[in-house]
PDB file of C-alpha atoms in Angstrom:
ATOM      1  CA  MET A 297      99.691 227.455 131.026  1.00 45.00           C
ATOM      2  CA  PRO A 298     103.254 228.516 131.760  1.00 53.00           C
ATOM      3  CA  SER A 299     104.135 231.346 134.065  1.00 47.00           C
ATOM      4  CA  ASN A 300     104.955 234.654 132.366  1.00 43.00           C
ATOM      5  CA  GLN A 301     108.421 234.549 133.867  1.00 49.00           C
ATOM      6  CA  THR A 302     109.514 231.960 131.268  1.00 49.00           C
ATOM      7  CA  LYS A 303     108.897 234.066 128.140  1.00 55.00           C
ATOM      8  CA  VAL A 304     109.872 231.004 126.101  1.00 62.00           C
ATOM      9  CA  SER A 305     108.299 231.273 122.647  1.00 68.00           C
ATOM     10  CA  LYS A 306     107.967 227.535 121.948  1.00 86.00           C
ATOM     11  CA  LYS A 307     105.753 225.054 123.749  1.00 94.00           C
ATOM     12  CA  ILE A 308     107.195 223.436 126.872  1.00 97.00           C
ATOM     13  CA  ILE A 309     106.122 219.873 127.593  1.00 97.00           C
ATOM     14  CA  GLY A 310     106.704 218.611 131.118  1.00 98.00           C
ATOM     15  CA  LEU A 311     107.603 214.923 131.389  1.00 98.00           C
ATOM     16  CA  THR A 312     107.490 213.344 134.830  1.00 97.00           C
ATOM     17  CA  GLY A 313     107.209 210.002 136.577  1.00 94.00           C
ATOM     18  CA  GLY A 314     108.106 208.391 139.863  1.00 88.00           C
ATOM     19  CA  ILE A 315     111.472 206.790 140.496  1.00 87.00           C
ATOM     20  CA  GLY A 316     111.903 203.652 138.387  1.00 88.00           C
ATOM     21  CA  SER A 317     109.099 204.624 136.004  1.00 90.00           C
ATOM     22  CA  GLY A 318     111.443 204.803 133.026  1.00 91.00           C
ATOM     23  CA  LYS A 319     110.981 208.494 132.281  1.00 93.00           C
ATOM     24  CA  SER A 320     114.611 208.788 131.123  1.00 92.00           C
ATOM     25  CA  ALA A 321     114.054 206.046 128.555  1.00 94.00           C
ATOM     26  CA  VAL A 322     110.908 207.817 127.361  1.00 97.00           C
ATOM     27  CA  ALA A 323     112.745 211.144 127.221  1.00 97.00           C
ATOM     28  CA  ASN A 324     115.434 209.541 125.064  1.00 97.00           C
ATOM     29  CA  MET A 325     112.730 208.394 122.659  1.00 98.00           C
ATOM     30  CA  PHE A 326     111.668 212.016 122.222  1.00 98.00           C
ATOM     31  CA  ALA A 327     115.311 213.026 121.777  1.00 98.00           C
ATOM     32  CA  ALA A 328     115.646 210.432 118.991  1.00 98.00           C
ATOM     33  CA  LEU A 329     112.779 212.242 117.269  1.00 97.00           C
ATOM     34  CA  GLY A 330     114.797 215.482 117.334  1.00 97.00           C
ATOM     35  CA  ILE A 331     113.302 217.093 120.426  1.00 98.00           C
ATOM     36  CA  ASP A 332     115.549 219.079 122.780  1.00 98.00           C
ATOM     37  CA  LEU A 333     115.548 217.947 126.399  1.00 97.00           C
ATOM     38  CA  VAL A 334     116.058 219.958 129.560  1.00 98.00           C
ATOM     39  CA  ASP A 335     116.598 217.404 132.332  1.00 96.00           C
ATOM     40  CA  ALA A 336     116.064 218.686 135.873  1.00 94.00           C
ATOM     41  CA  ASP A 337     118.204 215.853 137.285  1.00 91.00           C
ATOM     42  CA  ILE A 338     121.137 216.836 135.070  1.00 94.00           C
ATOM     43  CA  VAL A 339     120.684 220.489 136.014  1.00 96.00           C
ATOM     44  CA  ALA A 340     120.629 219.463 139.685  1.00 93.00           C
ATOM     45  CA  ARG A 341     124.034 217.818 139.212  1.00 93.00           C
ATOM     46  CA  GLU A 342     125.412 220.792 137.311  1.00 95.00           C
ATOM     47  CA  VAL A 343     124.598 223.294 140.068  1.00 96.00           C
ATOM     48  CA  VAL A 344     126.583 221.216 142.613  1.00 97.00           C
ATOM     49  CA  ALA A 345     129.527 220.445 140.318  1.00 96.00           C
ATOM     50  CA  ILE A 346     133.088 220.553 141.668  1.00 96.00           C
ATOM     51  CA  GLY A 347     134.038 224.162 142.314  1.00 94.00           C
ATOM     52  CA  SER A 348     130.459 225.446 142.461  1.00 96.00           C
ATOM     53  CA  PRO A 349     129.375 227.789 145.273  1.00 96.00           C
ATOM     54  CA  ALA A 350     126.489 225.456 146.138  1.00 97.00           C
ATOM     55  CA  LEU A 351     128.824 222.505 146.709  1.00 97.00           C
ATOM     56  CA  ALA A 352     130.937 224.597 149.060  1.00 97.00           C
ATOM     57  CA  VAL A 353     127.850 225.465 151.119  1.00 97.00           C
ATOM     58  CA  ILE A 354     126.765 221.806 151.202  1.00 97.00           C
ATOM     59  CA  LYS A 355     130.235 220.769 152.375  1.00 96.00           C
ATOM     60  CA  GLN A 356     130.105 223.353 155.149  1.00 97.00           C
ATOM     61  CA  TYR A 357     126.653 222.173 156.288  1.00 97.00           C
ATOM     62  CA  PHE A 358     127.000 218.380 156.046  1.00 96.00           C
ATOM     63  CA  GLY A 359     130.767 217.952 156.337  1.00 95.00           C
ATOM     64  CA  GLU A 360     133.535 216.560 154.145  1.00 94.00           C
ATOM     65  CA  ASP A 361     132.187 213.031 154.607  1.00 94.00           C
ATOM     66  CA  PHE A 362     129.539 213.894 152.025  1.00 96.00           C
ATOM     67  CA  LEU A 363     132.152 214.425 149.310  1.00 96.00           C
ATOM     68  CA  ASN A 364     133.859 211.753 147.230  1.00 96.00           C
ATOM     69  CA  GLN A 365     137.641 211.488 147.073  1.00 94.00           C
ATOM     70  CA  ASP A 366     137.706 213.578 143.889  1.00 96.00           C
ATOM     71  CA  GLY A 367     135.817 216.378 145.645  1.00 95.00           C
ATOM     72  CA  SER A 368     132.476 215.693 143.972  1.00 96.00           C
ATOM     73  CA  LEU A 369     129.231 215.331 145.888  1.00 96.00           C
ATOM     74  CA  ASN A 370     128.496 211.857 147.263  1.00 96.00           C
ATOM     75  CA  ARG A 371     124.935 211.816 145.983  1.00 92.00           C
ATOM     76  CA  SER A 372     123.989 208.391 147.318  1.00 89.00           C
ATOM     77  CA  LYS A 373     125.079 209.290 150.864  1.00 93.00           C
ATOM     78  CA  LEU A 374     123.299 212.626 150.665  1.00 95.00           C
ATOM     79  CA  ARG A 375     120.141 210.940 149.376  1.00 88.00           C
ATOM     80  CA  GLU A 376     120.091 208.542 152.317  1.00 88.00           C
ATOM     81  CA  ARG A 377     120.550 211.454 154.722  1.00 93.00           C
ATOM     82  CA  ILE A 378     117.821 213.704 153.385  1.00 91.00           C
ATOM     83  CA  PHE A 379     115.258 210.920 153.167  1.00 83.00           C
ATOM     84  CA  SER A 380     115.793 210.157 156.842  1.00 86.00           C
ATOM     85  CA  GLN A 381     116.185 213.735 158.119  1.00 92.00           C
ATOM     86  CA  VAL A 382     113.313 216.037 157.130  1.00 91.00           C
ATOM     87  CA  ASP A 383     115.033 219.240 158.324  1.00 96.00           C
ATOM     88  CA  ASP A 384     118.120 218.492 156.231  1.00 96.00           C
ATOM     89  CA  LYS A 385     115.955 217.856 153.184  1.00 93.00           C
ATOM     90  CA  LEU A 386     114.185 221.186 153.666  1.00 94.00           C
ATOM     91  CA  TRP A 387     117.511 223.010 154.033  1.00 97.00           C
ATOM     92  CA  LEU A 388     118.878 221.418 150.863  1.00 96.00           C
ATOM     93  CA  ASN A 389     115.726 222.177 148.882  1.00 92.00           C
ATOM     94  CA  ASN A 390     115.814 225.839 149.942  1.00 94.00           C
ATOM     95  CA  LEU A 391     119.410 226.052 148.739  1.00 96.00           C
ATOM     96  CA  LEU A 392     119.130 224.226 145.444  1.00 94.00           C
ATOM     97  CA  HIS A 393     115.624 224.763 144.068  1.00 91.00           C
ATOM     98  CA  PRO A 394     116.084 228.455 143.121  1.00 93.00           C
ATOM     99  CA  LEU A 395     119.424 227.637 141.443  1.00 95.00           C
ATOM    100  CA  ILE A 396     117.945 224.702 139.551  1.00 94.00           C
ATOM    101  CA  ARG A 397     114.895 226.666 138.413  1.00 93.00           C
ATOM    102  CA  SER A 398     117.048 229.519 137.113  1.00 94.00           C
ATOM    103  CA  GLU A 399     119.271 227.160 135.103  1.00 95.00           C
ATOM    104  CA  ILE A 400     116.249 225.268 133.749  1.00 95.00           C
ATOM    105  CA  LEU A 401     114.815 228.534 132.432  1.00 94.00           C
ATOM    106  CA  ALA A 402     118.126 229.402 130.792  1.00 94.00           C
ATOM    107  CA  GLN A 403     118.276 226.042 129.027  1.00 95.00           C
ATOM    108  CA  LEU A 404     114.621 226.250 127.922  1.00 96.00           C
ATOM    109  CA  HIS A 405     115.424 229.544 126.227  1.00 94.00           C
ATOM    110  CA  GLN A 406     118.282 227.897 124.318  1.00 94.00           C
ATOM    111  CA  ALA A 407     116.161 225.058 122.884  1.00 95.00           C
ATOM    112  CA  SER A 408     115.713 225.065 119.102  1.00 95.00           C
ATOM    113  CA  SER A 409     113.372 222.104 118.425  1.00 96.00           C
ATOM    114  CA  PRO A 410     109.657 222.598 117.537  1.00 95.00           C
ATOM    115  CA  TYR A 411     108.807 222.075 121.194  1.00 97.00           C
ATOM    116  CA  VAL A 412     111.029 221.369 124.206  1.00 97.00           C
ATOM    117  CA  LEU A 413     110.737 218.639 126.818  1.00 98.00           C
ATOM    118  CA  LEU A 414     111.280 219.498 130.479  1.00 98.00           C
ATOM    119  CA  VAL A 415     112.091 216.195 132.199  1.00 97.00           C
ATOM    120  CA  ALA A 416     111.552 216.400 135.953  1.00 95.00           C
ATOM    121  CA  PRO A 417     110.765 213.635 138.472  1.00 90.00           C
ATOM    122  CA  LEU A 418     109.292 216.248 140.835  1.00 89.00           C
ATOM    123  CA  LEU A 419     107.506 218.289 138.178  1.00 95.00           C
ATOM    124  CA  PHE A 420     104.383 218.786 140.296  1.00 95.00           C
ATOM    125  CA  GLU A 421     106.016 218.728 143.729  1.00 89.00           C
ATOM    126  CA  ASN A 422     108.420 221.545 142.794  1.00 87.00           C
ATOM    127  CA  LYS A 423     105.756 223.390 140.770  1.00 91.00           C
ATOM    128  CA  LEU A 424     107.822 223.132 137.587  1.00 94.00           C
ATOM    129  CA  ASN A 425     104.572 222.328 135.793  1.00 95.00           C
ATOM    130  CA  GLU A 426     103.885 226.064 136.049  1.00 93.00           C
ATOM    131  CA  LEU A 427     106.532 226.495 133.348  1.00 94.00           C
ATOM    132  CA  CYS A 428     104.802 224.023 131.029  1.00 96.00           C
ATOM    133  CA  ASP A 429     102.025 224.160 128.444  1.00 95.00           C
ATOM    134  CA  HIS A 430     101.311 220.430 128.772  1.00 96.00           C
ATOM    135  CA  SER A 431     102.323 217.729 131.265  1.00 97.00           C
ATOM    136  CA  VAL A 432     102.839 214.016 130.621  1.00 98.00           C
ATOM    137  CA  LEU A 433     103.181 211.304 133.274  1.00 98.00           C
ATOM    138  CA  VAL A 434     105.252 208.179 132.610  1.00 97.00           C
ATOM    139  CA  ASP A 435     103.230 205.715 134.644  1.00 95.00           C
ATOM    140  CA  VAL A 436     103.977 202.257 136.098  1.00 92.00           C
ATOM    141  CA  PRO A 437     102.628 200.386 139.141  1.00 90.00           C
ATOM    142  CA  VAL A 438     104.415 200.991 142.452  1.00 88.00           C
ATOM    143  CA  ALA A 439     105.542 197.354 142.554  1.00 89.00           C
ATOM    144  CA  THR A 440     107.366 197.933 139.272  1.00 88.00           C
ATOM    145  CA  GLN A 441     109.038 201.046 140.678  1.00 87.00           C
ATOM    146  CA  LEU A 442     110.306 199.089 143.670  1.00 89.00           C
ATOM    147  CA  GLN A 443     111.667 196.224 141.613  1.00 88.00           C
ATOM    148  CA  ARG A 444     113.331 198.351 138.929  1.00 88.00           C
ATOM    149  CA  THR A 445     114.932 200.825 141.312  1.00 86.00           C
ATOM    150  CA  SER A 446     116.265 198.357 143.853  1.00 88.00           C
ATOM    151  CA  THR A 447     117.836 196.337 141.037  1.00 85.00           C
ATOM    152  CA  ARG A 448     119.201 199.344 139.141  1.00 88.00           C
ATOM    153  CA  ASP A 449     120.631 201.200 142.130  1.00 84.00           C
ATOM    154  CA  ASN A 450     121.555 198.117 144.187  1.00 84.00           C
ATOM    155  CA  CYS A 451     119.713 199.538 147.184  1.00 85.00           C
ATOM    156  CA  THR A 452     117.197 198.255 149.696  1.00 86.00           C
ATOM    157  CA  ILE A 453     113.470 198.090 149.089  1.00 88.00           C
ATOM    158  CA  GLU A 454     113.046 200.170 152.263  1.00 87.00           C
ATOM    159  CA  LEU A 455     115.072 203.056 150.823  1.00 85.00           C
ATOM    160  CA  VAL A 456     113.059 202.991 147.586  1.00 87.00           C
ATOM    161  CA  GLN A 457     109.840 202.946 149.600  1.00 89.00           C
ATOM    162  CA  ASN A 458     111.013 206.034 151.502  1.00 85.00           C
ATOM    163  CA  ILE A 459     111.783 207.817 148.237  1.00 84.00           C
ATOM    164  CA  ILE A 460     108.386 206.926 146.771  1.00 85.00           C
ATOM    165  CA  ALA A 461     106.668 208.012 150.003  1.00 86.00           C
ATOM    166  CA  ALA A 462     108.396 211.389 149.764  1.00 81.00           C
ATOM    167  CA  GLN A 463     107.049 211.917 146.255  1.00 84.00           C
ATOM    168  CA  MET A 464     103.516 212.821 145.308  1.00 90.00           C
ATOM    169  CA  PRO A 465     101.201 209.759 145.312  1.00 91.00           C
ATOM    170  CA  ARG A 466     100.740 208.071 141.948  1.00 91.00           C
ATOM    171  CA  ALA A 467      96.991 208.720 141.872  1.00 93.00           C
ATOM    172  CA  GLN A 468      97.495 212.432 142.480  1.00 95.00           C
ATOM    173  CA  LYS A 469     100.018 212.706 139.642  1.00 95.00           C
ATOM    174  CA  GLN A 470      97.625 210.830 137.366  1.00 95.00           C
ATOM    175  CA  ALA A 471      94.949 213.385 138.184  1.00 96.00           C
ATOM    176  CA  LEU A 472      97.230 216.384 137.586  1.00 97.00           C
ATOM    177  CA  ALA A 473      98.863 215.222 134.364  1.00 97.00           C
ATOM    178  CA  ASP A 474      97.379 216.258 131.029  1.00 96.00           C
ATOM    179  CA  GLY A 475      98.415 212.937 129.491  1.00 95.00           C
ATOM    180  CA  THR A 476      99.887 209.575 130.451  1.00 96.00           C
ATOM    181  CA  ILE A 477     102.372 207.160 128.878  1.00 97.00           C
ATOM    182  CA  ASP A 478     102.057 203.582 130.134  1.00 96.00           C
ATOM    183  CA  ASN A 479     105.602 202.226 130.490  1.00 95.00           C
ATOM    184  CA  SER A 480     104.716 198.979 132.255  1.00 92.00           C
ATOM    185  CA  LEU A 481     104.726 196.830 129.118  1.00 90.00           C
ATOM    186  CA  ALA A 482     107.266 196.213 126.314  1.00 91.00           C
ATOM    187  CA  LEU A 483     109.311 199.129 124.960  1.00 92.00           C
ATOM    188  CA  ASP A 484     107.621 198.848 121.564  1.00 95.00           C
ATOM    189  CA  HIS A 485     104.326 199.654 123.266  1.00 96.00           C
ATOM    190  CA  THR A 486     105.919 202.730 124.854  1.00 97.00           C
ATOM    191  CA  LYS A 487     107.485 203.864 121.563  1.00 97.00           C
ATOM    192  CA  LYS A 488     104.116 203.792 119.815  1.00 97.00           C
ATOM    193  CA  GLN A 489     102.672 206.077 122.494  1.00 97.00           C
ATOM    194  CA  VAL A 490     105.640 208.458 122.243  1.00 98.00           C
ATOM    195  CA  THR A 491     105.387 208.637 118.436  1.00 98.00           C
ATOM    196  CA  ALA A 492     101.659 209.330 118.589  1.00 97.00           C
ATOM    197  CA  LEU A 493     102.111 212.075 121.181  1.00 97.00           C
ATOM    198  CA  HIS A 494     105.007 213.563 119.218  1.00 97.00           C
ATOM    199  CA  GLN A 495     102.849 213.881 116.105  1.00 97.00           C
ATOM    200  CA  LYS A 496     100.069 215.474 118.132  1.00 95.00           C
ATOM    201  CA  LEU A 497     102.457 218.007 119.660  1.00 94.00           C
ATOM    202  CA  LEU A 498     103.957 218.869 116.275  1.00 94.00           C
ATOM    203  CA  ALA A 499     100.462 219.603 114.999  1.00 92.00           C
ATOM    204  CA  LEU A 500      99.906 221.979 117.915  1.00 85.00           C
ATOM    205  CA  THR A 501     103.115 223.874 117.192  1.00 76.00           C
TER     206      THR A 501
END
C-alpha cells in the first residue's frame, strides 16, 4: 500500500524493469489505452534541466566537462562516471532523489485517468514502490537486456553489465513485484498482457 504522504485518491501502479527490458514500450501501450504516465526518468531529466539549481550544483562538483556545449548535462559521461565511482554515485543520489520524489508526487496528483502509472527503472531500489498500490515488472532474460541495450545505446557490453550489476537482481525484483509482463517475445504477446492487466485494473478502480 502507498505511503500516506502521497494522498493521491486514485490507484498508483508502479511499472519497472531492468535496462533494456522494454518498460518504455510497455508504458506507451498503457498510454495508448488512455492511462496517464509519470515517468521517473523524464522527471530525473527535468530536475537537472538547463538553468536548474541541481545542474549548477552538479557542474560545481564534477566540472564543466560534464556539460554539453549547449549547457545541458552530458548524461552519458555522467553515467559512465557514477557506475565506476561509488562515492560519486552516492553523492548524486543524495542530491537528486529527494527532488525527483517531490516532483513525482506533484505529477501523480495531477493525473486524471482512472489509475496512474508510475514508470521507474529503480522502483524497488529507490523505494518508490512505497507510493504504489500495485507493482508490475517488465521481465526479460539478462542476455536480452545486454543485447538490446548495447545495440540501442551503442555502448559496450561491459558498461551494460555494470549497470545491470548496480540494479536489483532480476530474481529479487520478480519476488517483490505483484505482477509480471513477459516482454521477451513478440510485441503482440506483450500487448495482450497489457490489455488484460488494464481491464483488471479498471475493474479494481
